[in-house]
């Protein structure tokens, strides 16, 4: 993992990093025990051939997130390009009040809805998935469905920046076996990511997002994720 942080990029590309952090560096709040397991999706509005992402998450406790996206060869666009990718993710969340960091895992898919063209500027993918997070004395299950929409801007030095928005409707369930976990319950909530993907080189990118959420089985709270993404050489984006 550490090699992701030391891949070469030019000074021009490096100038994008402070701007990206400043753009997304808004406050995060409302810590809650279950909120430590809810993280931004970091899903840009296009399908990936392959990428690996490592990110740190803050707000409502700290978390470390790993993601792997891979194109689904059987779901191509008829012209050699991928229209669908699957995703696996996992990590550790250290929520306020927890006795120790707890794991979370998830899986999902994304499929192209529209691609930017001369007639319209936006890319969009629909997303669906599921995840499980272990809490002190309980388990939270989330099933989100949403759409990621954005536009890619070409900048100097060959870099690309893609701001995006990713609203999701989530069906949630919390099962508790101990009193400190709270009451078992189910709910439907809305989560909304606002973020950006800065592709600095064909292999190295920076991805960040703020997640706004409310309702559900945990208290409302906002979370900020900032990470690095890497694509193996020889694979297009």
mmCIF file of C-alpha atoms in Angstrom:
data_model
loop_
_atom_site.group_PDB
_atom_site.id
_atom_site.type_symbol
_atom_site.label_atom_id
_atom_site.label_comp_id
_atom_site.label_asym_id
_atom_site.label_seq_id
_atom_site.Cartn_x
_atom_site.Cartn_y
_atom_site.Cartn_z
ATOM 1 C CA UNK A 1 0.000 0.000 0.000
ATOM 2 C CA UNK A 2 2.741 2.484 0.820
ATOM 3 C CA UNK A 3 3.969 2.579 -2.782
ATOM 4 C CA UNK A 4 0.727 4.337 -3.756
ATOM 5 C CA UNK A 5 1.844 7.402 -1.861
ATOM 6 C CA UNK A 6 5.221 7.740 -3.590
ATOM 7 C CA UNK A 7 4.376 7.334 -7.278
ATOM 8 C CA UNK A 8 5.893 10.197 -9.301
ATOM 9 C CA UNK A 9 3.838 13.216 -10.317
ATOM 10 C CA UNK A 10 4.854 16.589 -11.668
ATOM 11 C CA UNK A 11 4.842 19.878 -9.776
ATOM 12 C CA UNK A 12 1.847 20.944 -11.824
ATOM 13 C CA UNK A 13 -0.071 17.907 -10.645
ATOM 14 C CA UNK A 14 1.038 18.463 -7.057
ATOM 15 C CA UNK A 15 -0.559 21.913 -7.079
ATOM 16 C CA UNK A 16 -3.962 20.250 -7.404
ATOM 17 C CA UNK A 17 -3.720 18.553 -4.001
ATOM 18 C CA UNK A 18 -4.065 21.642 -1.730
ATOM 19 C CA UNK A 19 -6.924 22.943 -3.873
ATOM 20 C CA UNK A 20 -8.776 19.640 -3.665
ATOM 21 C CA UNK A 21 -8.354 19.411 0.095
ATOM 22 C CA UNK A 22 -9.488 23.028 0.536
ATOM 23 C CA UNK A 23 -12.544 22.449 -1.652
ATOM 24 C CA UNK A 24 -13.671 19.467 0.407
ATOM 25 C CA UNK A 25 -12.353 20.431 3.834
ATOM 26 C CA UNK A 26 -15.641 21.386 5.444
ATOM 27 C CA UNK A 27 -16.592 20.489 8.988
ATOM 28 C CA UNK A 28 -17.804 17.074 10.087
ATOM 29 C CA UNK A 29 -19.958 16.523 13.150
ATOM 30 C CA UNK A 30 -22.519 14.470 15.092
ATOM 31 C CA UNK A 31 -20.555 11.479 16.331
ATOM 32 C CA UNK A 32 -22.519 8.316 17.107
ATOM 33 C CA UNK A 33 -21.638 4.709 17.791
ATOM 34 C CA UNK A 34 -23.155 3.372 14.564
ATOM 35 C CA UNK A 35 -22.008 6.356 12.482
ATOM 36 C CA UNK A 36 -18.404 5.153 12.647
ATOM 37 C CA UNK A 37 -19.267 2.404 10.165
ATOM 38 C CA UNK A 38 -20.906 4.682 7.556
ATOM 39 C CA UNK A 39 -18.318 5.958 5.056
ATOM 40 C CA UNK A 40 -18.485 7.928 1.779
ATOM 41 C CA UNK A 41 -18.801 5.726 -1.294
ATOM 42 C CA UNK A 42 -16.031 7.576 -3.245
ATOM 43 C CA UNK A 43 -17.778 6.565 -6.485
ATOM 44 C CA UNK A 44 -16.991 8.811 -9.450
ATOM 45 C CA UNK A 45 -19.559 9.008 -12.308
ATOM 46 C CA UNK A 46 -17.771 6.615 -14.685
ATOM 47 C CA UNK A 47 -17.117 2.879 -14.686
ATOM 48 C CA UNK A 48 -13.568 1.731 -13.818
ATOM 49 C CA UNK A 49 -11.594 -0.915 -15.693
ATOM 50 C CA UNK A 50 -9.684 -1.472 -12.451
ATOM 51 C CA UNK A 51 -8.631 0.672 -9.514
ATOM 52 C CA UNK A 52 -7.563 0.298 -5.921
ATOM 53 C CA UNK A 53 -8.320 3.038 -3.388
ATOM 54 C CA UNK A 54 -7.101 3.559 0.179
ATOM 55 C CA UNK A 55 -8.706 6.349 2.205
ATOM 56 C CA UNK A 56 -8.878 7.846 5.690
ATOM 57 C CA UNK A 57 -12.298 8.902 6.990
ATOM 58 C CA UNK A 58 -13.084 11.403 9.733
ATOM 59 C CA UNK A 59 -16.210 12.610 11.510
ATOM 60 C CA UNK A 60 -18.119 10.492 14.022
ATOM 61 C CA UNK A 61 -14.891 8.624 14.719
ATOM 62 C CA UNK A 62 -12.017 7.647 12.444
ATOM 63 C CA UNK A 63 -12.033 4.898 9.826
ATOM 64 C CA UNK A 64 -9.648 3.343 7.316
ATOM 65 C CA UNK A 65 -11.172 2.231 4.000
ATOM 66 C CA UNK A 66 -9.893 -0.030 1.190
ATOM 67 C CA UNK A 67 -11.748 -0.409 -2.137
ATOM 68 C CA UNK A 68 -11.222 -2.592 -5.233
ATOM 69 C CA UNK A 69 -13.149 -1.915 -8.443
ATOM 70 C CA UNK A 70 -12.973 -4.251 -11.453
ATOM 71 C CA UNK A 71 -14.721 -4.133 -14.843
ATOM 72 C CA UNK A 72 -17.255 -6.860 -15.574
ATOM 73 C CA UNK A 73 -16.154 -8.274 -18.980
ATOM 74 C CA UNK A 74 -19.544 -9.823 -19.714
ATOM 75 C CA UNK A 75 -21.252 -6.403 -19.497
ATOM 76 C CA UNK A 76 -19.393 -4.430 -22.201
ATOM 77 C CA UNK A 77 -20.693 -1.613 -24.376
ATOM 78 C CA UNK A 78 -20.241 -3.482 -27.672
ATOM 79 C CA UNK A 79 -17.191 -1.391 -28.617
ATOM 80 C CA UNK A 80 -14.599 -2.900 -26.312
ATOM 81 C CA UNK A 81 -15.379 -0.696 -23.316
ATOM 82 C CA UNK A 82 -16.787 -1.672 -19.936
ATOM 83 C CA UNK A 83 -20.286 -0.579 -18.946
ATOM 84 C CA UNK A 84 -20.321 -2.250 -15.532
ATOM 85 C CA UNK A 85 -17.870 -2.802 -12.702
ATOM 86 C CA UNK A 86 -18.144 -4.654 -9.424
ATOM 87 C CA UNK A 87 -16.649 -3.431 -6.176
ATOM 88 C CA UNK A 88 -15.387 -4.917 -2.923
ATOM 89 C CA UNK A 89 -14.508 -2.826 0.122
ATOM 90 C CA UNK A 90 -13.601 -3.217 3.748
ATOM 91 C CA UNK A 91 -11.958 -1.453 6.623
ATOM 92 C CA UNK A 92 -11.885 -0.616 10.309
ATOM 93 C CA UNK A 93 -13.956 2.024 12.100
ATOM 94 C CA UNK A 94 -13.180 3.463 15.530
ATOM 95 C CA UNK A 95 -16.409 5.139 16.627
ATOM 96 C CA UNK A 96 -16.788 7.274 19.785
ATOM 97 C CA UNK A 97 -17.707 5.050 22.699
ATOM 98 C CA UNK A 98 -16.539 1.825 21.048
ATOM 99 C CA UNK A 99 -14.260 -0.439 23.074
ATOM 100 C CA UNK A 100 -12.037 -1.136 20.026
ATOM 101 C CA UNK A 101 -11.965 -0.605 16.227
ATOM 102 C CA UNK A 102 -14.593 -2.696 14.461
ATOM 103 C CA UNK A 103 -14.513 -4.136 10.905
ATOM 104 C CA UNK A 104 -16.922 -3.406 8.077
ATOM 105 C CA UNK A 105 -17.232 -5.008 4.627
ATOM 106 C CA UNK A 106 -19.280 -4.321 1.518
ATOM 107 C CA UNK A 107 -19.848 -5.181 -2.144
ATOM 108 C CA UNK A 108 -21.595 -3.445 -5.005
ATOM 109 C CA UNK A 109 -21.949 -2.737 -8.702
ATOM 110 C CA UNK A 110 -21.993 0.384 -10.887
ATOM 111 C CA UNK A 111 -23.348 0.590 -14.423
ATOM 112 C CA UNK A 112 -23.154 3.402 -16.978
ATOM 113 C CA UNK A 113 -26.328 5.430 -17.438
ATOM 114 C CA UNK A 114 -25.023 8.172 -19.745
ATOM 115 C CA UNK A 115 -21.655 9.326 -21.062
ATOM 116 C CA UNK A 116 -20.657 12.941 -21.688
ATOM 117 C CA UNK A 117 -20.807 13.992 -25.334
ATOM 118 C CA UNK A 118 -20.885 17.103 -27.498
ATOM 119 C CA UNK A 119 -24.599 17.349 -26.826
ATOM 120 C CA UNK A 120 -24.546 16.986 -23.041
ATOM 121 C CA UNK A 121 -21.704 17.404 -20.500
ATOM 122 C CA UNK A 122 -22.491 14.858 -17.789
ATOM 123 C CA UNK A 123 -21.405 11.310 -17.000
ATOM 124 C CA UNK A 124 -23.610 9.182 -14.746
ATOM 125 C CA UNK A 125 -23.673 5.673 -13.316
ATOM 126 C CA UNK A 126 -26.281 3.956 -11.172
ATOM 127 C CA UNK A 127 -25.005 2.126 -8.118
ATOM 128 C CA UNK A 128 -26.280 -0.629 -5.831
ATOM 129 C CA UNK A 129 -24.715 -2.691 -3.085
ATOM 130 C CA UNK A 130 -24.775 -3.920 0.465
ATOM 131 C CA UNK A 131 -22.604 -3.733 3.540
ATOM 132 C CA UNK A 132 -22.228 -5.093 7.056
ATOM 133 C CA UNK A 133 -20.616 -3.255 9.989
ATOM 134 C CA UNK A 134 -19.901 -4.798 13.372
ATOM 135 C CA UNK A 135 -20.535 -2.620 16.426
ATOM 136 C CA UNK A 136 -20.085 -3.157 20.151
ATOM 137 C CA UNK A 137 -22.751 -5.758 20.834
ATOM 138 C CA UNK A 138 -24.495 -5.506 17.477
ATOM 139 C CA UNK A 139 -24.479 -5.462 13.671
ATOM 140 C CA UNK A 140 -25.636 -2.857 11.131
ATOM 141 C CA UNK A 141 -26.654 -3.883 7.599
ATOM 142 C CA UNK A 142 -27.024 -1.249 4.865
ATOM 143 C CA UNK A 143 -28.364 -1.692 1.301
ATOM 144 C CA UNK A 144 -27.839 1.520 -0.748
ATOM 145 C CA UNK A 145 -29.112 2.337 -4.264
ATOM 146 C CA UNK A 146 -28.169 5.588 -5.992
ATOM 147 C CA UNK A 147 -26.758 7.557 -8.924
ATOM 148 C CA UNK A 148 -23.357 9.256 -9.251
ATOM 149 C CA UNK A 149 -23.327 12.263 -11.620
ATOM 150 C CA UNK A 150 -20.447 14.542 -12.610
ATOM 151 C CA UNK A 151 -18.296 16.112 -15.307
ATOM 152 C CA UNK A 152 -14.588 15.736 -16.151
ATOM 153 C CA UNK A 153 -12.418 18.807 -16.720
ATOM 154 C CA UNK A 154 -9.059 18.570 -18.498
ATOM 155 C CA UNK A 155 -6.370 20.665 -16.782
ATOM 156 C CA UNK A 156 -2.745 21.536 -17.506
ATOM 157 C CA UNK A 157 -0.189 18.756 -17.613
ATOM 158 C CA UNK A 158 -2.680 16.134 -18.794
ATOM 159 C CA UNK A 159 -4.445 15.811 -15.437
ATOM 160 C CA UNK A 160 -8.218 15.467 -15.134
ATOM 161 C CA UNK A 161 -10.529 16.606 -12.347
ATOM 162 C CA UNK A 162 -14.042 15.178 -11.973
ATOM 163 C CA UNK A 163 -16.404 16.790 -9.425
ATOM 164 C CA UNK A 164 -19.383 14.549 -8.682
ATOM 165 C CA UNK A 165 -22.512 14.168 -6.566
ATOM 166 C CA UNK A 166 -23.755 10.768 -5.429
ATOM 167 C CA UNK A 167 -27.167 10.595 -3.699
ATOM 168 C CA UNK A 168 -28.212 7.197 -2.301
ATOM 169 C CA UNK A 169 -31.337 5.768 -0.716
ATOM 170 C CA UNK A 170 -30.407 3.265 1.999
ATOM 171 C CA UNK A 171 -32.383 0.519 3.694
ATOM 172 C CA UNK A 172 -30.775 -0.063 7.099
ATOM 173 C CA UNK A 173 -31.135 -2.572 9.900
ATOM 174 C CA UNK A 174 -29.474 -2.635 13.309
ATOM 175 C CA UNK A 175 -29.507 -5.845 15.354
ATOM 176 C CA UNK A 176 -28.393 -5.597 18.970
ATOM 177 C CA UNK A 177 -27.532 -8.365 21.363
ATOM 178 C CA UNK A 178 -26.311 -6.147 24.212
ATOM 179 C CA UNK A 179 -27.810 -3.142 26.022
ATOM 180 C CA UNK A 180 -24.957 -0.766 25.110
ATOM 181 C CA UNK A 181 -25.744 -1.257 21.395
ATOM 182 C CA UNK A 182 -29.218 0.227 21.831
ATOM 183 C CA UNK A 183 -32.509 -1.085 20.451
ATOM 184 C CA UNK A 184 -32.761 -3.223 17.321
ATOM 185 C CA UNK A 185 -34.545 -1.355 14.534
ATOM 186 C CA UNK A 186 -34.846 -0.785 10.810
ATOM 187 C CA UNK A 187 -35.054 2.443 8.801
ATOM 188 C CA UNK A 188 -34.770 4.075 5.394
ATOM 189 C CA UNK A 189 -32.288 6.948 5.100
ATOM 190 C CA UNK A 190 -30.715 9.255 2.533
ATOM 191 C CA UNK A 191 -26.963 9.689 2.094
ATOM 192 C CA UNK A 192 -25.439 12.261 -0.253
ATOM 193 C CA UNK A 193 -21.780 12.423 -1.319
ATOM 194 C CA UNK A 194 -20.226 15.573 -2.787
ATOM 195 C CA UNK A 195 -16.687 14.916 -3.969
ATOM 196 C CA UNK A 196 -14.014 15.046 -6.630
ATOM 197 C CA UNK A 197 -11.589 12.686 -8.331
ATOM 198 C CA UNK A 198 -8.277 14.211 -9.483
ATOM 199 C CA UNK A 199 -6.455 11.940 -11.910
ATOM 200 C CA UNK A 200 -2.863 13.206 -11.694
ATOM 201 C CA UNK A 201 -1.241 10.555 -13.907
ATOM 202 C CA UNK A 202 -2.632 7.521 -15.800
ATOM 203 C CA UNK A 203 -1.897 5.456 -12.678
ATOM 204 C CA UNK A 204 -2.224 7.817 -9.705
ATOM 205 C CA UNK A 205 -5.252 9.764 -8.512
ATOM 206 C CA UNK A 206 -6.610 11.543 -5.444
ATOM 207 C CA UNK A 207 -10.224 10.929 -4.481
ATOM 208 C CA UNK A 208 -12.189 12.791 -1.799
ATOM 209 C CA UNK A 209 -15.781 13.207 -0.736
ATOM 210 C CA UNK A 210 -17.974 14.558 2.037
ATOM 211 C CA UNK A 211 -20.983 12.414 2.954
ATOM 212 C CA UNK A 212 -24.092 14.122 4.315
ATOM 213 C CA UNK A 213 -26.585 11.778 5.931
ATOM 214 C CA UNK A 214 -29.635 11.854 8.123
ATOM 215 C CA UNK A 215 -32.086 9.509 9.758
ATOM 216 C CA UNK A 216 -31.428 5.798 9.567
ATOM 217 C CA UNK A 217 -30.404 3.610 12.472
ATOM 218 C CA UNK A 218 -27.762 6.057 13.740
ATOM 219 C CA UNK A 219 -27.706 9.763 14.480
ATOM 220 C CA UNK A 220 -27.301 12.087 11.518
ATOM 221 C CA UNK A 221 -23.717 12.982 10.750
ATOM 222 C CA UNK A 222 -21.324 14.151 8.050
ATOM 223 C CA UNK A 223 -18.087 12.376 7.153
ATOM 224 C CA UNK A 224 -15.023 13.362 5.118
ATOM 225 C CA UNK A 225 -12.928 10.797 3.213
ATOM 226 C CA UNK A 226 -9.609 11.532 1.509
ATOM 227 C CA UNK A 227 -7.626 8.843 -0.289
ATOM 228 C CA UNK A 228 -5.330 7.761 -3.093
ATOM 229 C CA UNK A 229 -6.380 5.597 -6.043
ATOM 230 C CA UNK A 230 -4.107 3.525 -8.252
ATOM 231 C CA UNK A 231 -4.659 1.871 -11.625
ATOM 232 C CA UNK A 232 -2.150 -0.751 -12.835
ATOM 233 C CA UNK A 233 -0.171 0.277 -15.949
ATOM 234 C CA UNK A 234 -1.708 -0.799 -19.228
ATOM 235 C CA UNK A 235 -5.317 -0.381 -18.133
ATOM 236 C CA UNK A 236 -7.347 2.549 -19.431
ATOM 237 C CA UNK A 237 -9.653 4.565 -17.163
#
